[in-house]
């Protein structure tokens, strides 16, 4: 694939990942084994008083990747990814059983100055999503739209722009059919990008509401990272991620409401073993 602007979903993704990824209020345990042909992962999750689990198998053959997951509710999810179907093109087919209407086919095209993606829901009322991004890895602008072929209405349309430098990334997204405006900025303090600060502000025009969130991450050493975030509603969350043994990570998360300290705090624990 080319080193172009990336898909539209990449706009604002760095800030979103820094503010959401690894923050977990559940208890989760997973173990994975790897080989040259793929991987096998078993996961158990306890959320509240409910427990669930799944087993996922990933198989690679030449330019094809097959990902199959079976969970405790007897759902079978399959994702088939084929790269270089055509030059600079990737095709992704996904479906879930027994929900026969969950099938989706997506085609992605990458160029040095443009990235396109089209997804079609394979059911009786097809939904079509399309996105396009233009520019370079340093500056990109694009838009996405969703169309319901049955009603003839647009289900969504979003536009955005991003500017990326080696030590920072900024983006602006106009979404929710023009009802919300989100601006975010990430600044990195080391070459590994494990120590960073992030700020995000969202304006919703229909409700005249603003939401502001700040956060960051700090690499204590090469094995440990601490992350924290706080929004203007008083929600404070922090997470500690430590590599116990090579490639095996333990993550501890806590969240409190600073405006309602009488409420019980939330705690989460995730252990991912990759022997």
mmCIF file of N, CA, C and O in Angstrom, residues 1-60:
data_model
loop_
_atom_site.group_PDB
_atom_site.id
_atom_site.type_symbol
_atom_site.label_atom_id
_atom_site.label_comp_id
_atom_site.label_asym_id
_atom_site.label_seq_id
_atom_site.Cartn_x
_atom_site.Cartn_y
_atom_site.Cartn_z
ATOM 1 N N UNK A 1 0.827 -1.194 0.000
ATOM 2 C CA UNK A 1 0.000 0.000 0.000
ATOM 3 C C UNK A 1 0.869 1.255 0.000
ATOM 4 O O UNK A 1 2.010 1.219 0.459
ATOM 5 N N UNK A 2 0.317 2.349 -0.519
ATOM 6 C CA UNK A 2 1.101 3.569 -0.656
ATOM 7 C C UNK A 2 1.164 4.328 0.657
ATOM 8 O O UNK A 2 0.415 4.064 1.593
ATOM 9 N N UNK A 3 2.071 5.291 0.694
ATOM 10 C CA UNK A 3 2.228 6.128 1.875
ATOM 11 C C UNK A 3 1.501 7.447 1.644
ATOM 12 O O UNK A 3 2.095 8.516 1.655
ATOM 13 N N UNK A 4 0.209 7.370 1.411
ATOM 14 C CA UNK A 4 -0.589 8.556 1.140
ATOM 15 C C UNK A 4 -1.234 9.115 2.385
ATOM 16 O O UNK A 4 -0.756 8.911 3.502
ATOM 17 N N UNK A 5 -2.358 9.823 2.220
ATOM 18 C CA UNK A 5 -2.995 10.487 3.366
ATOM 19 C C UNK A 5 -3.701 9.554 4.333
ATOM 20 O O UNK A 5 -4.045 9.950 5.437
ATOM 21 N N UNK A 6 -3.927 8.314 3.960
ATOM 22 C CA UNK A 6 -4.662 7.398 4.840
ATOM 23 C C UNK A 6 -6.160 7.546 4.667
ATOM 24 O O UNK A 6 -6.647 8.502 4.059
ATOM 25 N N UNK A 7 -6.908 6.607 5.201
ATOM 26 C CA UNK A 7 -8.362 6.634 5.101
ATOM 27 C C UNK A 7 -8.947 7.758 5.948
ATOM 28 O O UNK A 7 -8.293 8.286 6.852
ATOM 29 N N UNK A 8 -10.205 8.087 5.680
ATOM 30 C CA UNK A 8 -10.865 9.159 6.422
ATOM 31 C C UNK A 8 -10.944 8.838 7.909
ATOM 32 O O UNK A 8 -10.902 9.736 8.753
ATOM 33 N N UNK A 9 -11.047 7.570 8.259
ATOM 34 C CA UNK A 9 -11.132 7.179 9.670
ATOM 35 C C UNK A 9 -9.866 7.518 10.448
ATOM 36 O O UNK A 9 -9.880 7.507 11.684
ATOM 37 N N UNK A 10 -8.764 7.812 9.756
ATOM 38 C CA UNK A 10 -7.524 8.169 10.429
ATOM 39 C C UNK A 10 -7.541 9.605 10.950
ATOM 40 O O UNK A 10 -6.736 9.957 11.814
ATOM 41 N N UNK A 11 -8.439 10.444 10.429
ATOM 42 C CA UNK A 11 -8.503 11.838 10.871
ATOM 43 C C UNK A 11 -9.033 11.886 12.309
ATOM 44 O O UNK A 11 -10.138 11.429 12.597
ATOM 45 N N UNK A 12 -8.251 12.424 13.201
ATOM 46 C CA UNK A 12 -8.631 12.500 14.611
ATOM 47 C C UNK A 12 -8.418 11.228 15.393
ATOM 48 O O UNK A 12 -8.701 11.183 16.600
ATOM 49 N N UNK A 13 -7.897 10.169 14.758
ATOM 50 C CA UNK A 13 -7.763 8.873 15.433
ATOM 51 C C UNK A 13 -6.692 8.904 16.524
ATOM 52 O O UNK A 13 -6.846 8.252 17.563
ATOM 53 N N UNK A 14 -5.614 9.650 16.321
ATOM 54 C CA UNK A 14 -4.551 9.684 17.328
ATOM 55 C C UNK A 14 -5.059 10.240 18.654
ATOM 56 O O UNK A 14 -4.772 9.711 19.725
ATOM 57 N N UNK A 15 -5.838 11.326 18.595
ATOM 58 C CA UNK A 15 -6.398 11.898 19.822
ATOM 59 C C UNK A 15 -7.433 10.963 20.434
ATOM 60 O O UNK A 15 -7.471 10.770 21.659
ATOM 61 N N UNK A 16 -8.264 10.370 19.603
ATOM 62 C CA UNK A 16 -9.291 9.457 20.104
ATOM 63 C C UNK A 16 -8.671 8.260 20.809
ATOM 64 O O UNK A 16 -9.116 7.858 21.896
ATOM 65 N N UNK A 17 -7.623 7.681 20.216
ATOM 66 C CA UNK A 17 -6.970 6.524 20.838
ATOM 67 C C UNK A 17 -6.337 6.895 22.174
ATOM 68 O O UNK A 17 -6.412 6.135 23.147
ATOM 69 N N UNK A 18 -5.723 8.070 22.224
ATOM 70 C CA UNK A 18 -5.058 8.484 23.461
ATOM 71 C C UNK A 18 -6.068 8.723 24.587
ATOM 72 O O UNK A 18 -5.755 8.527 25.766
ATOM 73 N N UNK A 19 -7.295 9.121 24.233
ATOM 74 C CA UNK A 19 -8.315 9.420 25.239
ATOM 75 C C UNK A 19 -9.232 8.231 25.555
ATOM 76 O O UNK A 19 -9.978 8.292 26.536
ATOM 77 N N UNK A 20 -9.198 7.185 24.745
ATOM 78 C CA UNK A 20 -10.127 6.068 24.960
ATOM 79 C C UNK A 20 -9.455 4.709 25.044
ATOM 80 O O UNK A 20 -9.900 3.837 25.800
ATOM 81 N N UNK A 21 -8.393 4.490 24.285
ATOM 82 C CA UNK A 21 -7.779 3.172 24.233
ATOM 83 C C UNK A 21 -7.148 2.802 25.573
ATOM 84 O O UNK A 21 -6.511 3.643 26.213
ATOM 85 N N UNK A 22 -7.337 1.577 25.985
ATOM 86 C CA UNK A 22 -6.798 0.995 27.224
ATOM 87 C C UNK A 22 -7.564 1.415 28.469
ATOM 88 O O UNK A 22 -7.256 0.925 29.567
ATOM 89 N N UNK A 23 -8.556 2.306 28.365
ATOM 90 C CA UNK A 23 -9.410 2.627 29.515
ATOM 91 C C UNK A 23 -10.516 1.572 29.566
ATOM 92 O O UNK A 23 -11.359 1.492 28.681
ATOM 93 N N UNK A 24 -10.518 0.777 30.612
ATOM 94 C CA UNK A 24 -11.406 -0.371 30.678
ATOM 95 C C UNK A 24 -11.964 -0.508 32.085
ATOM 96 O O UNK A 24 -11.209 -0.484 33.058
ATOM 97 N N UNK A 25 -13.282 -0.626 32.204
ATOM 98 C CA UNK A 25 -13.918 -0.760 33.517
ATOM 99 C C UNK A 25 -14.358 -2.195 33.795
ATOM 100 O O UNK A 25 -15.073 -2.448 34.760
ATOM 101 N N UNK A 26 -13.934 -3.141 32.946
ATOM 102 C CA UNK A 26 -14.303 -4.536 33.124
ATOM 103 C C UNK A 26 -13.089 -5.336 33.595
ATOM 104 O O UNK A 26 -11.987 -4.807 33.734
ATOM 105 N N UNK A 27 -13.313 -6.612 33.850
ATOM 106 C CA UNK A 27 -12.221 -7.536 34.134
ATOM 107 C C UNK A 27 -12.037 -8.418 32.898
ATOM 108 O O UNK A 27 -12.977 -9.105 32.479
ATOM 109 N N UNK A 28 -10.854 -8.385 32.331
ATOM 110 C CA UNK A 28 -10.617 -9.058 31.054
ATOM 111 C C UNK A 28 -9.311 -9.833 31.104
ATOM 112 O O UNK A 28 -8.295 -9.334 31.582
ATOM 113 N N UNK A 29 -9.359 -11.052 30.609
ATOM 114 C CA UNK A 29 -8.162 -11.895 30.538
ATOM 115 C C UNK A 29 -8.092 -12.519 29.156
ATOM 116 O O UNK A 29 -9.080 -13.070 28.654
ATOM 117 N N UNK A 30 -6.937 -12.419 28.514
ATOM 118 C CA UNK A 30 -6.767 -13.019 27.200
ATOM 119 C C UNK A 30 -5.391 -13.649 27.092
ATOM 120 O O UNK A 30 -4.426 -13.183 27.703
ATOM 121 N N UNK A 31 -5.308 -14.716 26.318
ATOM 122 C CA UNK A 31 -4.046 -15.389 26.068
ATOM 123 C C UNK A 31 -3.963 -15.703 24.577
ATOM 124 O O UNK A 31 -4.943 -16.145 23.975
ATOM 125 N N UNK A 32 -2.810 -15.419 24.001
ATOM 126 C CA UNK A 32 -2.625 -15.584 22.559
ATOM 127 C C UNK A 32 -1.383 -16.403 22.276
ATOM 128 O O UNK A 32 -0.385 -16.329 23.002
ATOM 129 N N UNK A 33 -1.463 -17.181 21.224
ATOM 130 C CA UNK A 33 -0.307 -17.910 20.714
ATOM 131 C C UNK A 33 -0.131 -17.543 19.243
ATOM 132 O O UNK A 33 -1.124 -17.354 18.528
ATOM 133 N N UNK A 34 1.116 -17.448 18.808
ATOM 134 C CA UNK A 34 1.402 -16.975 17.462
ATOM 135 C C UNK A 34 2.279 -17.972 16.713
ATOM 136 O O UNK A 34 3.061 -18.720 17.301
ATOM 137 N N UNK A 35 2.126 -17.948 15.399
ATOM 138 C CA UNK A 35 2.994 -18.712 14.505
ATOM 139 C C UNK A 35 3.118 -17.937 13.205
ATOM 140 O O UNK A 35 2.473 -16.889 13.023
ATOM 141 N N UNK A 36 3.922 -18.436 12.290
ATOM 142 C CA UNK A 36 4.068 -17.750 11.006
ATOM 143 C C UNK A 36 2.775 -17.736 10.213
ATOM 144 O O UNK A 36 2.561 -16.863 9.364
ATOM 145 N N UNK A 37 1.897 -18.698 10.491
ATOM 146 C CA UNK A 37 0.644 -18.796 9.737
ATOM 147 C C UNK A 37 -0.494 -17.998 10.346
ATOM 148 O O UNK A 37 -1.536 -17.815 9.700
ATOM 149 N N UNK A 38 -0.341 -17.490 11.582
ATOM 150 C CA UNK A 38 -1.431 -16.739 12.183
ATOM 151 C C UNK A 38 -1.371 -16.720 13.692
ATOM 152 O O UNK A 38 -0.287 -16.768 14.290
ATOM 153 N N UNK A 39 -2.551 -16.694 14.328
ATOM 154 C CA UNK A 39 -2.609 -16.593 15.784
ATOM 155 C C UNK A 39 -3.908 -17.199 16.292
ATOM 156 O O UNK A 39 -4.903 -17.298 15.572
ATOM 157 N N UNK A 40 -3.871 -17.609 17.565
ATOM 158 C CA UNK A 40 -5.053 -18.129 18.252
ATOM 159 C C UNK A 40 -5.181 -17.396 19.578
ATOM 160 O O UNK A 40 -4.232 -17.354 20.361
ATOM 161 N N UNK A 41 -6.353 -16.796 19.824
ATOM 162 C CA UNK A 41 -6.569 -15.978 21.019
ATOM 163 C C UNK A 41 -7.830 -16.411 21.733
ATOM 164 O O UNK A 41 -8.888 -16.568 21.116
ATOM 165 N N UNK A 42 -7.721 -16.587 23.047
ATOM 166 C CA UNK A 42 -8.871 -16.903 23.891
ATOM 167 C C UNK A 42 -9.053 -15.772 24.895
ATOM 168 O O UNK A 42 -8.094 -15.349 25.541
ATOM 169 N N UNK A 43 -10.301 -15.288 25.018
ATOM 170 C CA UNK A 43 -10.583 -14.120 25.854
ATOM 171 C C UNK A 43 -11.772 -14.395 26.768
ATOM 172 O O UNK A 43 -12.776 -14.980 26.341
ATOM 173 N N UNK A 44 -11.649 -13.962 28.024
ATOM 174 C CA UNK A 44 -12.748 -14.026 28.992
ATOM 175 C C UNK A 44 -12.959 -12.631 29.571
ATOM 176 O O UNK A 44 -11.995 -11.952 29.928
ATOM 177 N N UNK A 45 -14.219 -12.205 29.656
ATOM 178 C CA UNK A 45 -14.552 -10.859 30.126
ATOM 179 C C UNK A 45 -15.656 -10.967 31.169
ATOM 180 O O UNK A 45 -16.639 -11.689 30.978
ATOM 181 N N UNK A 46 -15.493 -10.214 32.264
ATOM 182 C CA UNK A 46 -16.537 -10.104 33.274
ATOM 183 C C UNK A 46 -16.942 -8.639 33.374
ATOM 184 O O UNK A 46 -16.135 -7.781 33.716
ATOM 185 N N UNK A 47 -18.182 -8.355 33.038
ATOM 186 C CA UNK A 47 -18.712 -7.000 33.059
ATOM 187 C C UNK A 47 -19.916 -6.963 33.982
ATOM 188 O O UNK A 47 -20.953 -7.539 33.680
ATOM 189 N N UNK A 48 -19.748 -6.268 35.118
ATOM 190 C CA UNK A 48 -20.812 -6.297 36.116
ATOM 191 C C UNK A 48 -20.931 -7.705 36.667
ATOM 192 O O UNK A 48 -19.978 -8.312 37.126
ATOM 193 N N UNK A 49 -22.134 -8.261 36.609
ATOM 194 C CA UNK A 49 -22.338 -9.628 37.065
ATOM 195 C C UNK A 49 -22.383 -10.620 35.930
ATOM 196 O O UNK A 49 -22.691 -11.798 36.150
ATOM 197 N N UNK A 50 -22.085 -10.192 34.717
ATOM 198 C CA UNK A 50 -22.159 -11.055 33.549
ATOM 199 C C UNK A 50 -20.765 -11.431 33.066
ATOM 200 O O UNK A 50 -19.839 -10.633 33.108
ATOM 201 N N UNK A 51 -20.630 -12.670 32.622
ATOM 202 C CA UNK A 51 -19.361 -13.155 32.095
ATOM 203 C C UNK A 51 -19.558 -13.609 30.655
ATOM 204 O O UNK A 51 -20.613 -14.133 30.285
ATOM 205 N N UNK A 52 -18.546 -13.399 29.853
ATOM 206 C CA UNK A 52 -18.588 -13.800 28.455
ATOM 207 C C UNK A 52 -17.184 -14.168 28.018
ATOM 208 O O UNK A 52 -16.192 -13.852 28.684
ATOM 209 N N UNK A 53 -17.108 -14.858 26.901
ATOM 210 C CA UNK A 53 -15.810 -15.252 26.384
ATOM 211 C C UNK A 53 -15.869 -15.526 24.899
ATOM 212 O O UNK A 53 -16.952 -15.623 24.305
ATOM 213 N N UNK A 54 -14.714 -15.618 24.290
ATOM 214 C CA UNK A 54 -14.649 -15.948 22.872
ATOM 215 C C UNK A 54 -13.299 -16.550 22.545
ATOM 216 O O UNK A 54 -12.323 -16.414 23.290
ATOM 217 N N UNK A 55 -13.274 -17.226 21.417
ATOM 218 C CA UNK A 55 -12.039 -17.794 20.876
ATOM 219 C C UNK A 55 -11.904 -17.295 19.449
ATOM 220 O O UNK A 55 -12.855 -17.386 18.650
ATOM 221 N N UNK A 56 -10.743 -16.724 19.124
ATOM 222 C CA UNK A 56 -10.518 -16.156 17.793
ATOM 223 C C UNK A 56 -9.308 -16.815 17.157
ATOM 224 O O UNK A 56 -8.284 -17.046 17.816
ATOM 225 N N UNK A 57 -9.425 -17.099 15.871
ATOM 226 C CA UNK A 57 -8.327 -17.692 15.111
ATOM 227 C C UNK A 57 -8.023 -16.806 13.919
ATOM 228 O O UNK A 57 -8.937 -16.394 13.187
ATOM 229 N N UNK A 58 -6.748 -16.509 13.736
ATOM 230 C CA UNK A 58 -6.296 -15.680 12.622
ATOM 231 C C UNK A 58 -5.366 -16.515 11.753
ATOM 232 O O UNK A 58 -4.380 -17.079 12.245
ATOM 233 N N UNK A 59 -5.690 -16.588 10.453
ATOM 234 C CA UNK A 59 -4.890 -17.400 9.533
ATOM 235 C C UNK A 59 -4.451 -16.542 8.352
ATOM 236 O O UNK A 59 -5.264 -15.832 7.753
ATOM 237 N N UNK A 60 -3.161 -16.627 8.028
ATOM 238 C CA UNK A 60 -2.595 -15.844 6.923
ATOM 239 C C UNK A 60 -2.084 -16.787 5.850
ATOM 240 O O UNK A 60 -1.391 -17.771 6.138
#
